[in-house]
Amino acid sequence: MQSISVRLKRREQKYEIRIGARLLSEAGGKVRAVLDPKARRVAIISNQTVFDLFGRQTADSLKAGGLKVSHWLLSDGERHKTLPNLHKALDFLLEEGFERSDAVVALGGGVVGDLAGFAAATYLRGISLVQLPTTLLAQIDASVGGKTAVNLAGGKNLAGAFHQPSLVLIDTDTLQTLPRRELTAGWCEGVKQGAIASEKLFGQTCKSLDNPADQDLLAEVIAAQCRFKAAIVAADEREEIGRTDARSRRILNFGHTTAHALELLTRYRRFRHGEAVGHGVLVAGEISKNLGMLSLSELQLLRDAVKLCGRLPRADDLPADQIMKLVTRDKKAEGGTVNWVLLEGIGRPRIVSGREISSRLLRESIRAGLQRNNR
Ligand SMILES: NC(=O)c1ccc[n+]([C@@H]2O[C@H](COP(=O)([O-])OP(=O)(O)OC[C@H]3O[C@@H](n4cnc5c(N)ncnc54)[C@H](O)[C@@H]3O)[C@@H](O)[C@H]2O)c1
């Protein structure tokens, strides 16, 4: 089992991320150990798909750890990550008599983790949260960092809170039932994180993609990915406005400017978010190369890595002009200018103002980036 200790710069608080096989069956003792000694109950928040697969195993283990267990299930899918459902989850905690010392256990992918996390952040002004992420994306990204949210009619993740978990348990066995597309989407985020982190993490990620049967390697990569995300978060817990240095939380948006545009243009119907990020990584790579920041051989490494993630839905039929319009209105724009996360090399991200990128270069890069994928 791998273990990572996450310390947050501004606070005394720290928590562990544990990664390994069969960890759900050991959840009881590990969860009990991090909760307030007065804690009596935990609520598993999950969805039916995940609960059918892992609910009983998790609940049995938590009960064996001396906790009273109840569960509340969200319908499956991004469209259910809403305020009305958050409301229902909070009502559930109240009806079940949850107290300040009790805890929420989020069992599922990023959708469940975000809504359950927001419920834990707001119920009685905040109770403990344990994350048991079951998708690759949630294991290497969403469960680490303390961001919780629901979607509003106007957009994704527009209402939320920062609420750090007390524990993250990553059972790598859960990935065995994950649909292929979800794995691809998770790996695209992994390639994105590797590309901004270091040659080492990038190389490790590609090696694991090349050797899918090697479970030890998989656990090592997940741990290394979490370590990287945790380090970024520890240095910039709340994504400080105005920070543009190479270790600000903002660099995690590598590939996201184009990804948001592709998702908006296709009304969130064509791409899993990670798949759109896969395309976005290639577009950011093209811009970096065209600005003379990134060598062709390093761009090729990015292309090869995204290809290893799996097949992406096509994006070359989408009009470049409309993508251009949408990227310049990206939700992360500040004062009307988009800040692009680009690469000066693998592991060397740099934030570049959209003003430094001509429309012509941008259009060419979008075309080339979306063309070159591995359909
Ligand atoms: N809080 C953060 O920092 C952060 C970061 C990145 C993404 N997110 C959020 O995460 C969400 C996306 O998360 P996701 O990609 O995990 O999607 P998801 O939660 O919708 O899970 C994808 C699908 O896989 C199913 N599933 C989950 N685990 C499974 C398993 N082990 N076996 C079989 N099926 C399984 C789910 O039921 C779902 O149908 C988005 O809402 C996004 O905004 C949050």
PDB file of N, CA and C and ligand atoms in Angstrom, residues 47 49-50 53-54 76-78 81 108-112 114 134-135 137-138 141-144 146-148 151 156-157 174-175 177-179 182 185 189 229 249 272-273, ligand 1:
ATOM      1  N   ASN A  47     -23.922   6.394  -5.831  1.00  0.00           N
ATOM      2  CA  ASN A  47     -25.028   6.239  -6.783  1.00  0.00           C
ATOM      3  C   ASN A  47     -25.319   4.749  -6.932  1.00  0.00           C
ATOM      4  N   THR A  49     -25.232   2.638  -9.424  1.00  0.00           N
ATOM      5  CA  THR A  49     -24.247   1.824 -10.159  1.00  0.00           C
ATOM      6  C   THR A  49     -23.096   1.416  -9.234  1.00  0.00           C
ATOM      7  N   VAL A  50     -22.548   2.400  -8.553  1.00  0.00           N
ATOM      8  CA  VAL A  50     -21.368   2.134  -7.724  1.00  0.00           C
ATOM      9  C   VAL A  50     -21.770   1.374  -6.460  1.00  0.00           C
ATOM     10  N   LEU A  53     -22.064  -2.241  -6.926  1.00  0.00           N
ATOM     11  CA  LEU A  53     -20.766  -2.918  -7.066  1.00  0.00           C
ATOM     12  C   LEU A  53     -20.014  -3.014  -5.733  1.00  0.00           C
ATOM     13  N   PHE A  54     -20.004  -1.924  -4.989  1.00  0.00           N
ATOM     14  CA  PHE A  54     -19.098  -1.859  -3.824  1.00  0.00           C
ATOM     15  C   PHE A  54     -19.774  -1.458  -2.513  1.00  0.00           C
ATOM     16  N   ASP A  76     -27.425   8.440 -11.278  1.00  0.00           N
ATOM     17  CA  ASP A  76     -26.116   8.402 -11.943  1.00  0.00           C
ATOM     18  C   ASP A  76     -26.021   9.466 -13.045  1.00  0.00           C
ATOM     19  N   GLY A  77     -24.986  10.272 -13.014  1.00  0.00           N
ATOM     20  CA  GLY A  77     -24.750  11.202 -14.130  1.00  0.00           C
ATOM     21  C   GLY A  77     -24.513  12.630 -13.682  1.00  0.00           C
ATOM     22  N   GLU A  78     -23.739  13.328 -14.505  1.00  0.00           N
ATOM     23  CA  GLU A  78     -23.372  14.728 -14.226  1.00  0.00           C
ATOM     24  C   GLU A  78     -24.606  15.611 -14.019  1.00  0.00           C
ATOM     25  N   LYS A  81     -25.834  16.443 -10.490  1.00  0.00           N
ATOM     26  CA  LYS A  81     -24.982  17.148  -9.501  1.00  0.00           C
ATOM     27  C   LYS A  81     -25.561  18.554  -9.307  1.00  0.00           C
ATOM     28  N   GLY A 108     -17.677   6.756  -4.942  1.00  0.00           N
ATOM     29  CA  GLY A 108     -18.031   6.879  -6.359  1.00  0.00           C
ATOM     30  C   GLY A 108     -17.029   7.719  -7.120  1.00  0.00           C
ATOM     31  N   GLY A 109     -17.462   8.180  -8.287  1.00  0.00           N
ATOM     32  CA  GLY A 109     -16.612   9.024  -9.122  1.00  0.00           C
ATOM     33  C   GLY A 109     -16.685  10.474  -8.677  1.00  0.00           C
ATOM     34  N   GLY A 110     -16.238  11.353  -9.559  1.00  0.00           N
ATOM     35  CA  GLY A 110     -16.157  12.764  -9.212  1.00  0.00           C
ATOM     36  C   GLY A 110     -17.505  13.418  -8.971  1.00  0.00           C
ATOM     37  N   VAL A 111     -18.551  12.933  -9.632  1.00  0.00           N
ATOM     38  CA  VAL A 111     -19.885  13.516  -9.436  1.00  0.00           C
ATOM     39  C   VAL A 111     -20.332  13.296  -7.993  1.00  0.00           C
ATOM     40  N   VAL A 112     -20.252  12.052  -7.566  1.00  0.00           N
ATOM     41  CA  VAL A 112     -20.621  11.716  -6.188  1.00  0.00           C
ATOM     42  C   VAL A 112     -19.704  12.453  -5.213  1.00  0.00           C
ATOM     43  N   ASP A 114     -18.044  15.233  -5.524  1.00  0.00           N
ATOM     44  CA  ASP A 114     -18.295  16.673  -5.455  1.00  0.00           C
ATOM     45  C   ASP A 114     -19.555  16.996  -4.655  1.00  0.00           C
ATOM     46  N   THR A 134     -13.843   5.907  -6.969  1.00  0.00           N
ATOM     47  CA  THR A 134     -13.876   4.643  -7.711  1.00  0.00           C
ATOM     48  C   THR A 134     -13.665   4.801  -9.211  1.00  0.00           C
ATOM     49  N   THR A 135     -13.433   6.036  -9.694  1.00  0.00           N
ATOM     50  CA  THR A 135     -13.026   6.200 -11.101  1.00  0.00           C
ATOM     51  C   THR A 135     -11.571   6.661 -11.105  1.00  0.00           C
ATOM     52  N   LEU A 137     -10.347   9.070 -12.788  1.00  0.00           N
ATOM     53  CA  LEU A 137     -10.322  10.531 -12.709  1.00  0.00           C
ATOM     54  C   LEU A 137     -10.463  11.009 -11.263  1.00  0.00           C
ATOM     55  N   ALA A 138     -11.371  10.394 -10.542  1.00  0.00           N
ATOM     56  CA  ALA A 138     -11.564  10.803  -9.147  1.00  0.00           C
ATOM     57  C   ALA A 138     -10.352  10.409  -8.306  1.00  0.00           C
ATOM     58  N   ASP A 141      -7.431  12.901  -9.311  1.00  0.00           N
ATOM     59  CA  ASP A 141      -7.720  14.320  -9.462  1.00  0.00           C
ATOM     60  C   ASP A 141      -8.805  14.800  -8.481  1.00  0.00           C
ATOM     61  N   ALA A 142     -10.057  14.394  -8.742  1.00  0.00           N
ATOM     62  CA  ALA A 142     -11.177  15.023  -8.024  1.00  0.00           C
ATOM     63  C   ALA A 142     -11.160  14.820  -6.510  1.00  0.00           C
ATOM     64  N   SER A 143     -10.651  13.657  -6.052  1.00  0.00           N
ATOM     65  CA  SER A 143     -10.738  13.388  -4.612  1.00  0.00           C
ATOM     66  C   SER A 143      -9.627  14.102  -3.827  1.00  0.00           C
ATOM     67  N   VAL A 144      -8.649  14.636  -4.544  1.00  0.00           N
ATOM     68  CA  VAL A 144      -7.518  15.300  -3.882  1.00  0.00           C
ATOM     69  C   VAL A 144      -7.653  16.804  -4.102  1.00  0.00           C
ATOM     70  N   GLY A 146      -9.761  19.077  -2.143  1.00  0.00           N
ATOM     71  CA  GLY A 146     -10.756  19.743  -1.313  1.00  0.00           C
ATOM     72  C   GLY A 146     -11.774  20.598  -2.041  1.00  0.00           C
ATOM     73  N   LYS A 147     -11.788  20.561  -3.368  1.00  0.00           N
ATOM     74  CA  LYS A 147     -12.838  21.322  -4.064  1.00  0.00           C
ATOM     75  C   LYS A 147     -14.108  20.484  -4.084  1.00  0.00           C
ATOM     76  N   THR A 148     -15.227  21.102  -3.725  1.00  0.00           N
ATOM     77  CA  THR A 148     -16.518  20.421  -3.806  1.00  0.00           C
ATOM     78  C   THR A 148     -17.470  21.358  -4.534  1.00  0.00           C
ATOM     79  N   ASN A 151     -23.482  21.841  -9.913  1.00  0.00           N
ATOM     80  CA  ASN A 151     -23.681  22.665 -11.112  1.00  0.00           C
ATOM     81  C   ASN A 151     -24.903  23.563 -10.931  1.00  0.00           C
ATOM     82  N   LYS A 156     -21.162  24.629 -15.016  1.00  0.00           N
ATOM     83  CA  LYS A 156     -20.668  23.559 -14.143  1.00  0.00           C
ATOM     84  C   LYS A 156     -19.931  24.116 -12.924  1.00  0.00           C
ATOM     85  N   ASN A 157     -20.102  23.474 -11.810  1.00  0.00           N
ATOM     86  CA  ASN A 157     -19.335  23.753 -10.580  1.00  0.00           C
ATOM     87  C   ASN A 157     -19.415  25.211 -10.130  1.00  0.00           C
ATOM     88  N   THR A 174     -11.167  -1.234  -7.763  1.00  0.00           N
ATOM     89  CA  THR A 174     -12.437  -0.711  -8.281  1.00  0.00           C
ATOM     90  C   THR A 174     -12.336  -0.381  -9.768  1.00  0.00           C
ATOM     91  N   LEU A 175     -11.117  -0.163 -10.256  1.00  0.00           N
ATOM     92  CA  LEU A 175     -10.979   0.223 -11.673  1.00  0.00           C
ATOM     93  C   LEU A 175     -11.289  -0.937 -12.619  1.00  0.00           C
ATOM     94  N   THR A 177     -13.899  -2.639 -12.923  1.00  0.00           N
ATOM     95  CA  THR A 177     -15.261  -2.618 -13.488  1.00  0.00           C
ATOM     96  C   THR A 177     -15.540  -1.312 -14.248  1.00  0.00           C
ATOM     97  N   LEU A 178     -14.566  -0.425 -14.287  1.00  0.00           N
ATOM     98  CA  LEU A 178     -14.803   0.893 -14.890  1.00  0.00           C
ATOM     99  C   LEU A 178     -14.905   0.777 -16.416  1.00  0.00           C
ATOM    100  N   PRO A 179     -15.956   1.367 -17.035  1.00  0.00           N
ATOM    101  CA  PRO A 179     -16.078   1.291 -18.498  1.00  0.00           C
ATOM    102  C   PRO A 179     -14.863   1.906 -19.198  1.00  0.00           C
ATOM    103  N   GLU A 182     -14.465   5.683 -19.511  1.00  0.00           N
ATOM    104  CA  GLU A 182     -14.136   6.370 -18.257  1.00  0.00           C
ATOM    105  C   GLU A 182     -12.639   6.241 -17.963  1.00  0.00           C
ATOM    106  N   ALA A 185     -10.845   8.661 -20.259  1.00  0.00           N
ATOM    107  CA  ALA A 185     -10.987  10.033 -19.764  1.00  0.00           C
ATOM    108  C   ALA A 185     -10.048  10.271 -18.571  1.00  0.00           C
ATOM    109  N   GLU A 189      -6.535  12.884 -18.202  1.00  0.00           N
ATOM    110  CA  GLU A 189      -6.207  13.807 -17.107  1.00  0.00           C
ATOM    111  C   GLU A 189      -4.842  13.450 -16.518  1.00  0.00           C
ATOM    112  N   LYS A 229      -0.650  16.327  -7.398  1.00  0.00           N
ATOM    113  CA  LYS A 229      -1.827  17.197  -7.215  1.00  0.00           C
ATOM    114  C   LYS A 229      -1.840  17.763  -5.790  1.00  0.00           C
ATOM    115  N   ARG A 249      -2.131  26.680  -8.611  1.00  0.00           N
ATOM    116  CA  ARG A 249      -3.157  25.678  -8.894  1.00  0.00           C
ATOM    117  C   ARG A 249      -3.666  25.815 -10.340  1.00  0.00           C
ATOM    118  N   ARG A 272     -16.687  12.882 -22.815  1.00  0.00           N
ATOM    119  CA  ARG A 272     -16.456  12.869 -21.378  1.00  0.00           C
ATOM    120  C   ARG A 272     -15.460  14.014 -21.150  1.00  0.00           C
ATOM    121  N   HIS A 273     -15.494  14.613 -19.978  1.00  0.00           N
ATOM    122  CA  HIS A 273     -14.636  15.772 -19.750  1.00  0.00           C
ATOM    123  C   HIS A 273     -13.157  15.440 -20.032  1.00  0.00           C
TER     124      HIS A 273
HETATM  125  N1  LIG B   1     -13.419  18.472  -7.129  1.00  0.00           N
HETATM  126  C1  LIG B   1     -12.471  18.462  -8.023  1.00  0.00           C
HETATM  127  O1  LIG B   1     -11.342  18.906  -7.788  1.00  0.00           O
HETATM  128  C2  LIG B   1     -12.761  17.879  -9.369  1.00  0.00           C
HETATM  129  C3  LIG B   1     -11.716  17.659 -10.274  1.00  0.00           C
HETATM  130  C4  LIG B   1     -12.012  17.068 -11.489  1.00  0.00           C
HETATM  131  C5  LIG B   1     -13.318  16.711 -11.793  1.00  0.00           C
HETATM  132  N2  LIG B   1     -14.307  16.957 -10.902  1.00  0.00           N
HETATM  133  C6  LIG B   1     -15.695  16.574 -11.194  1.00  0.00           C
HETATM  134  O2  LIG B   1     -15.737  15.173 -11.339  1.00  0.00           O
HETATM  135  C7  LIG B   1     -16.848  14.839 -12.163  1.00  0.00           C
HETATM  136  C8  LIG B   1     -16.421  13.773 -13.143  1.00  0.00           C
HETATM  137  O3  LIG B   1     -16.030  12.649 -12.410  1.00  0.00           O
HETATM  138  P1  LIG B   1     -15.925  11.201 -13.083  1.00  0.00           P
HETATM  139  O4  LIG B   1     -15.204  11.305 -14.345  1.00  0.00           O
HETATM  140  O5  LIG B   1     -15.420  10.282 -12.014  1.00  0.00           O
HETATM  141  O6  LIG B   1     -17.433  10.874 -13.504  1.00  0.00           O
HETATM  142  P2  LIG B   1     -18.650  10.159 -12.757  1.00  0.00           P
HETATM  143  O7  LIG B   1     -18.615  10.404 -11.314  1.00  0.00           O
HETATM  144  O8  LIG B   1     -19.869  10.521 -13.495  1.00  0.00           O
HETATM  145  O9  LIG B   1     -18.335   8.596 -12.996  1.00  0.00           O
HETATM  146  C9  LIG B   1     -18.330   8.121 -14.316  1.00  0.00           C
HETATM  147  C10 LIG B   1     -19.242   6.888 -14.473  1.00  0.00           C
HETATM  148  O10 LIG B   1     -18.587   5.750 -13.936  1.00  0.00           O
HETATM  149  C11 LIG B   1     -19.452   5.067 -13.037  1.00  0.00           C
HETATM  150  N3  LIG B   1     -18.561   4.424 -12.087  1.00  0.00           N
HETATM  151  C12 LIG B   1     -17.868   5.012 -11.077  1.00  0.00           C
HETATM  152  N4  LIG B   1     -17.026   4.131 -10.533  1.00  0.00           N
HETATM  153  C13 LIG B   1     -17.203   2.963 -11.181  1.00  0.00           C
HETATM  154  C14 LIG B   1     -16.583   1.690 -11.086  1.00  0.00           C
HETATM  155  N5  LIG B   1     -15.580   1.456 -10.261  1.00  0.00           N
HETATM  156  N6  LIG B   1     -17.011   0.716 -11.920  1.00  0.00           N
HETATM  157  C15 LIG B   1     -18.000   0.954 -12.828  1.00  0.00           C
HETATM  158  N7  LIG B   1     -18.586   2.150 -12.991  1.00  0.00           N
HETATM  159  C16 LIG B   1     -18.190   3.135 -12.169  1.00  0.00           C
HETATM  160  C17 LIG B   1     -20.348   6.134 -12.507  1.00  0.00           C
HETATM  161  O11 LIG B   1     -21.554   5.604 -11.996  1.00  0.00           O
HETATM  162  C18 LIG B   1     -20.564   6.985 -13.752  1.00  0.00           C
HETATM  163  O12 LIG B   1     -21.566   6.429 -14.559  1.00  0.00           O
HETATM  164  C19 LIG B   1     -17.328  16.121 -12.801  1.00  0.00           C
HETATM  165  O13 LIG B   1     -18.523  16.521 -12.196  1.00  0.00           O
HETATM  166  C20 LIG B   1     -16.220  17.121 -12.495  1.00  0.00           C
HETATM  167  O14 LIG B   1     -16.691  18.427 -12.373  1.00  0.00           O
HETATM  168  C21 LIG B   1     -14.055  17.509  -9.699  1.00  0.00           C
END
